mmCIF file of C-alpha atoms in Angstrom:
data_model
loop_
_atom_site.group_PDB
_atom_site.id
_atom_site.type_symbol
_atom_site.label_atom_id
_atom_site.label_comp_id
_atom_site.label_asym_id
_atom_site.label_seq_id
_atom_site.Cartn_x
_atom_site.Cartn_y
_atom_site.Cartn_z
ATOM 1 C CA ASN A 1252 148.267 48.639 155.524
ATOM 2 C CA ALA A 1253 149.550 51.519 153.518
ATOM 3 C CA GLY A 1254 146.515 51.997 151.273
ATOM 4 C CA VAL A 1255 147.546 53.971 148.146
ATOM 5 C CA THR A 1256 151.008 55.246 147.835
ATOM 6 C CA GLN A 1257 152.093 57.964 145.549
ATOM 7 C CA THR A 1258 155.487 59.302 144.824
ATOM 8 C CA PRO A 1259 156.848 61.886 144.443
ATOM 9 C CA LYS A 1260 154.803 64.309 146.569
ATOM 10 C CA PHE A 1261 156.200 67.377 144.799
ATOM 11 C CA GLN A 1262 157.914 67.816 141.385
ATOM 12 C CA VAL A 1263 159.278 70.633 139.330
ATOM 13 C CA LEU A 1264 159.735 69.934 135.641
ATOM 14 C CA LYS A 1265 160.933 72.082 132.805
ATOM 15 C CA THR A 1266 158.894 72.096 129.578
ATOM 16 C CA GLY A 1267 159.811 69.147 127.437
ATOM 17 C CA GLN A 1268 161.109 66.867 130.245
ATOM 18 C CA SER A 1269 159.456 63.496 130.994
ATOM 19 C CA MET A 1270 158.886 61.865 134.238
ATOM 20 C CA THR A 1271 156.928 59.030 135.817
ATOM 21 C CA LEU A 1272 154.544 59.453 138.752
ATOM 22 C CA GLN A 1273 154.376 56.245 140.669
ATOM 23 C CA CYS A 1274 151.107 54.583 142.426
ATOM 24 C CA ALA A 1275 150.951 51.479 144.453
ATOM 25 C CA GLN A 1276 148.176 49.941 146.291
ATOM 26 C CA ASP A 1277 148.285 47.025 148.646
ATOM 27 C CA MET A 1278 144.401 46.409 149.032
ATOM 28 C CA ASN A 1279 144.194 44.080 146.035
ATOM 29 C CA HIS A 1280 141.909 46.466 144.343
ATOM 30 C CA GLU A 1281 141.085 45.530 140.639
ATOM 31 C CA TYR A 1282 140.374 49.064 139.547
ATOM 32 C CA MET A 1283 143.039 51.969 139.545
ATOM 33 C CA SER A 1284 142.807 55.469 138.086
ATOM 34 C CA TRP A 1285 144.662 58.786 137.722
ATOM 35 C CA TYR A 1286 142.957 61.996 138.084
ATOM 36 C CA ARG A 1287 144.178 65.639 137.858
ATOM 37 C CA GLN A 1288 142.686 68.341 139.994
ATOM 38 C CA ASP A 1289 142.730 71.963 138.807
ATOM 39 C CA PRO A 1290 141.003 74.881 140.698
ATOM 40 C CA GLY A 1291 137.370 75.318 140.008
ATOM 41 C CA MET A 1292 137.307 72.090 137.687
ATOM 42 C CA GLY A 1293 137.056 69.148 140.023
ATOM 43 C CA LEU A 1294 138.782 65.967 139.469
ATOM 44 C CA ARG A 1295 139.233 64.906 135.842
ATOM 45 C CA LEU A 1296 139.872 61.287 134.871
ATOM 46 C CA ILE A 1297 143.294 60.836 132.784
ATOM 47 C CA HIS A 1298 143.497 57.065 132.442
ATOM 48 C CA TYR A 1299 142.210 54.050 134.149
ATOM 49 C CA SER A 1300 142.707 50.268 134.436
ATOM 50 C CA VAL A 1301 140.149 47.681 135.489
ATOM 51 C CA GLY A 1302 142.906 44.910 135.950
ATOM 52 C CA ALA A 1303 146.429 44.050 135.216
ATOM 53 C CA GLY A 1304 147.145 44.366 131.479
ATOM 54 C CA ILE A 1305 144.140 46.441 130.929
ATOM 55 C CA THR A 1306 144.126 50.189 130.627
ATOM 56 C CA ASP A 1307 141.922 52.893 128.924
ATOM 57 C CA GLN A 1308 141.582 56.517 128.357
ATOM 58 C CA GLY A 1309 139.630 58.828 130.579
ATOM 59 C CA GLU A 1310 138.418 62.339 129.923
ATOM 60 C CA VAL A 1311 141.882 64.058 129.477
ATOM 61 C CA PRO A 1312 144.387 61.324 128.202
ATOM 62 C CA ASN A 1313 146.671 63.581 126.058
ATOM 63 C CA GLY A 1314 150.145 63.819 126.945
ATOM 64 C CA TYR A 1315 149.922 61.029 129.534
ATOM 65 C CA ASN A 1316 150.489 57.239 129.167
ATOM 66 C CA VAL A 1317 149.925 54.334 131.750
ATOM 67 C CA SER A 1318 150.687 50.656 131.981
ATOM 68 C CA ARG A 1319 149.480 48.020 134.515
ATOM 69 C CA SER A 1320 151.815 45.165 134.577
ATOM 70 C CA THR A 1321 150.757 44.221 138.158
ATOM 71 C CA THR A 1322 147.630 44.514 140.291
ATOM 72 C CA GLU A 1323 149.578 46.655 142.723
ATOM 73 C CA ASP A 1324 151.180 49.239 140.472
ATOM 74 C CA PHE A 1325 149.804 51.873 138.025
ATOM 75 C CA PRO A 1326 152.436 54.430 136.936
ATOM 76 C CA LEU A 1327 151.586 57.648 135.012
ATOM 77 C CA ARG A 1328 154.142 58.793 132.512
ATOM 78 C CA LEU A 1329 154.162 62.506 131.258
ATOM 79 C CA LEU A 1330 155.790 62.119 127.868
ATOM 80 C CA SER A 1331 156.934 65.735 127.252
ATOM 81 C CA ALA A 1332 155.913 68.067 130.078
ATOM 82 C CA ALA A 1333 153.937 71.337 129.266
ATOM 83 C CA PRO A 1334 152.888 74.070 131.358
ATOM 84 C CA SER A 1335 149.231 72.972 131.012
ATOM 85 C CA GLN A 1336 149.984 69.907 132.938
ATOM 86 C CA THR A 1337 150.717 71.931 135.952
ATOM 87 C CA SER A 1338 148.310 70.443 138.510
ATOM 88 C CA VAL A 1339 147.728 68.068 141.485
ATOM 89 C CA TYR A 1340 147.668 64.482 140.383
ATOM 90 C CA PHE A 1341 145.820 61.843 142.386
ATOM 91 C CA CYS A 1342 145.973 58.007 142.113
ATOM 92 C CA ALA A 1343 142.791 56.191 143.254
ATOM 93 C CA SER A 1344 141.946 52.543 143.606
ATOM 94 C CA SER A 1345 138.799 50.669 144.485
ATOM 95 C CA TYR A 1346 137.289 47.204 144.065
ATOM 96 C CA SER A 1347 135.733 46.534 140.681
ATOM 97 C CA ILE A 1348 131.848 47.195 140.618
ATOM 98 C CA GLY A 1349 131.358 43.702 139.382
ATOM 99 C CA ARG A 1350 132.233 42.208 142.826
ATOM 100 C CA ASP A 1351 128.884 42.954 144.042
ATOM 101 C CA ARG A 1352 130.103 44.947 146.901
ATOM 102 C CA GLU A 1353 128.758 48.257 148.147
ATOM 103 C CA ASP A 1354 132.173 49.506 149.351
ATOM 104 C CA TYR A 1355 133.751 50.369 145.913
ATOM 105 C CA GLY A 1356 134.236 53.890 146.779
ATOM 106 C CA TYR A 1357 137.719 55.042 145.876
ATOM 107 C CA THR A 1358 140.757 55.243 148.148
ATOM 108 C CA PHE A 1359 143.064 58.008 146.913
ATOM 109 C CA GLY A 1360 146.788 58.496 147.285
ATOM 110 C CA SER A 1361 148.062 61.656 148.934
ATOM 111 C CA GLY A 1362 148.638 63.377 145.652
ATOM 112 C CA THR A 1363 151.681 64.748 143.628
ATOM 113 C CA ARG A 1364 151.850 68.539 143.098
ATOM 114 C CA LEU A 1365 153.466 69.110 139.782
ATOM 115 C CA THR A 1366 154.701 72.363 138.304
ATOM 116 C CA VAL A 1367 155.992 72.570 134.827
ATOM 117 C CA VAL A 1368 158.023 75.771 134.086
ATOM 118 C CA ARG B 304 125.946 71.059 130.959
ATOM 119 C CA LYS B 305 128.368 69.514 133.426
ATOM 120 C CA GLU B 306 127.700 65.967 134.473
ATOM 121 C CA VAL B 307 127.910 66.990 138.159
ATOM 122 C CA GLU B 308 127.380 70.400 139.486
ATOM 123 C CA GLN B 309 127.613 71.850 142.853
ATOM 124 C CA ASP B 310 127.495 75.272 144.360
ATOM 125 C CA PRO B 311 131.116 76.220 144.882
ATOM 126 C CA GLY B 312 130.210 78.262 148.122
ATOM 127 C CA PRO B 313 132.004 79.303 150.144
ATOM 128 C CA PHE B 314 129.616 78.626 153.027
ATOM 129 C CA ASN B 315 130.529 80.337 156.193
ATOM 130 C CA VAL B 316 128.578 79.105 159.071
ATOM 131 C CA PRO B 317 128.938 79.321 162.834
ATOM 132 C CA GLU B 318 129.563 76.402 165.140
ATOM 133 C CA GLY B 319 126.505 74.499 165.894
ATOM 134 C CA ALA B 320 124.729 75.616 162.685
ATOM 135 C CA THR B 321 122.991 73.193 160.282
ATOM 136 C CA VAL B 322 124.080 73.552 156.735
ATOM 137 C CA ALA B 323 122.945 71.718 153.632
ATOM 138 C CA PHE B 324 124.684 71.250 150.125
ATOM 139 C CA ASN B 325 122.966 70.272 147.048
ATOM 140 C CA CYS B 326 124.457 68.586 143.914
ATOM 141 C CA THR B 327 122.681 67.989 140.643
ATOM 142 C CA TYR B 328 123.570 65.302 138.002
ATOM 143 C CA SER B 329 122.874 65.044 134.408
ATOM 144 C CA ASN B 330 122.538 61.350 133.623
ATOM 145 C CA SER B 331 119.330 60.092 134.791
ATOM 146 C CA ALA B 332 120.622 56.354 134.469
ATOM 147 C CA SER B 333 123.243 57.034 137.161
ATOM 148 C CA GLN B 334 123.413 54.285 139.716
ATOM 149 C CA SER B 335 125.744 55.270 142.637
ATOM 150 C CA PHE B 336 126.212 58.426 144.579
ATOM 151 C CA PHE B 337 128.866 59.428 147.138
ATOM 152 C CA TRP B 338 129.882 62.442 149.090
ATOM 153 C CA TYR B 339 133.728 62.887 149.637
ATOM 154 C CA ARG B 340 135.436 65.305 151.926
ATOM 155 C CA GLN B 341 138.703 67.013 151.041
ATOM 156 C CA ASP B 342 140.649 69.095 153.385
ATOM 157 C CA CYS B 343 142.989 71.762 152.068
ATOM 158 C CA ARG B 344 145.895 70.277 150.153
ATOM 159 C CA LYS B 345 145.044 66.789 151.113
ATOM 160 C CA GLU B 346 143.475 63.884 149.083
ATOM 161 C CA PRO B 347 139.632 63.260 148.931
ATOM 162 C CA LYS B 348 138.235 60.689 151.345
ATOM 163 C CA LEU B 349 134.979 58.981 151.263
ATOM 164 C CA LEU B 350 132.518 60.692 153.683
ATOM 165 C CA MET B 351 129.420 58.446 152.943
ATOM 166 C CA SER B 352 127.529 56.615 150.125
ATOM 167 C CA VAL B 353 124.009 57.928 149.320
ATOM 168 C CA TYR B 354 121.321 55.302 149.099
ATOM 169 C CA SER B 355 117.962 55.558 147.649
ATOM 170 C CA SER B 356 116.094 55.676 150.718
ATOM 171 C CA GLY B 357 118.363 58.292 152.381
ATOM 172 C CA ASN B 358 120.944 57.410 155.036
ATOM 173 C CA GLU B 359 122.266 58.923 158.158
ATOM 174 C CA ASP B 360 125.883 58.666 159.758
ATOM 175 C CA GLY B 361 125.992 60.773 163.063
ATOM 176 C CA ARG B 362 125.521 64.262 162.171
ATOM 177 C CA PHE B 363 125.531 63.830 158.442
ATOM 178 C CA THR B 364 122.489 62.910 156.436
ATOM 179 C CA ALA B 365 122.502 62.154 152.735
ATOM 180 C CA GLN B 366 119.479 62.116 150.439
ATOM 181 C CA LEU B 367 118.783 61.231 146.864
ATOM 182 C CA ASN B 368 115.977 62.541 144.811
ATOM 183 C CA ARG B 369 116.082 60.525 141.407
ATOM 184 C CA ALA B 370 113.149 62.418 139.917
ATOM 185 C CA SER B 371 114.968 65.776 140.097
ATOM 186 C CA GLN B 372 118.380 64.334 139.776
ATOM 187 C CA TYR B 373 119.876 65.750 142.910
ATOM 188 C CA ILE B 374 121.697 64.576 145.922
ATOM 189 C CA SER B 375 122.034 66.517 149.184
ATOM 190 C CA LEU B 376 124.089 66.474 152.319
ATOM 191 C CA LEU B 377 122.958 67.866 155.517
ATOM 192 C CA ILE B 378 125.428 68.542 158.390
ATOM 193 C CA ARG B 379 123.865 69.115 161.854
ATOM 194 C CA ASP B 380 125.578 70.841 164.810
ATOM 195 C CA SER B 381 128.616 71.892 162.583
ATOM 196 C CA LYS B 382 131.997 71.423 164.193
ATOM 197 C CA LEU B 383 135.162 73.368 163.357
ATOM 198 C CA SER B 384 136.572 70.192 162.120
ATOM 199 C CA ASP B 385 134.018 70.125 159.433
ATOM 200 C CA SER B 386 135.625 72.822 157.541
ATOM 201 C CA ALA B 387 136.525 71.321 154.244
ATOM 202 C CA THR B 388 135.523 71.110 150.717
ATOM 203 C CA TYR B 389 132.734 68.509 150.071
ATOM 204 C CA LEU B 390 132.808 66.747 146.746
ATOM 205 C CA CYS B 391 129.753 65.330 145.208
ATOM 206 C CA VAL B 392 130.437 61.980 143.135
ATOM 207 C CA VAL B 393 128.298 60.251 140.831
ATOM 208 C CA ASN B 394 128.603 56.950 138.949
ATOM 209 C CA PRO B 395 126.692 57.475 135.681
ATOM 210 C CA TYR B 396 127.781 54.310 133.715
ATOM 211 C CA ASN B 397 127.431 51.584 136.301
ATOM 212 C CA ASN B 398 131.170 50.971 136.263
ATOM 213 C CA ASN B 399 134.093 52.253 138.265
ATOM 214 C CA ASP B 400 134.221 55.572 136.337
ATOM 215 C CA MET B 401 133.135 58.231 138.969
ATOM 216 C CA ARG B 402 132.429 61.722 137.963
ATOM 217 C CA PHE B 403 133.303 64.461 140.557
ATOM 218 C CA GLY B 404 131.683 67.701 141.076
ATOM 219 C CA ALA B 405 134.068 70.609 141.576
ATOM 220 C CA GLY B 406 133.305 70.826 145.311
ATOM 221 C CA THR B 407 131.618 73.049 147.845
ATOM 222 C CA ARG B 408 133.693 74.806 150.296
ATOM 223 C CA LEU B 409 132.507 74.997 154.013
ATOM 224 C CA THR B 410 134.074 77.048 156.736
ATOM 225 C CA VAL B 411 132.682 76.732 160.180
ATOM 226 C CA LYS B 412 133.624 79.623 162.470
ATOM 227 C CA PRO B 413 133.830 79.819 166.243
#
């Protein structure tokens, strides 16, 4: 059981380049999300999805796109990288709160460290 | 005001000490509360949920005070392996959108 798998683990981009961060989970979780973590600011929500075909914006969505064509995969696309997007990115998944389960805490991927120069 | 606020620390304590962290939240309608642990350069991992009546898991005790809108985490008999950043997490909207505090860093020293 792999849990949440993120790739790549590290990436350096030049300003203006685009790239896709991959996220896959094998726990049949309905909910998936992307966060960025910056020093002193905690985790901030970029985009989230409550199920295949449904996505929505979080707190800091500008400059990022997502899609959810399957339950398992939730890629994050940087459209035109900027130095302000230098951060650690985490993908997370959980059961939907509507399932009436108490264990809907998040499972996180191991993160992608992105540097934009 | 931030939705979830924590004392950033760092807390430096000797092995065997008892240490407590507090976290305040702004939305009085918040339904669910969690503590996560994050090791340096690693992903956050769920430590424990926080229930209204308080709950304990070994050396860890979590409590919720809805009237004052804070949750706490108590660690007894600290171990070197407890050194990490502890994240307070609140679900303010009764959906899957969790809000994270910036974390409290704990270092346990021999």
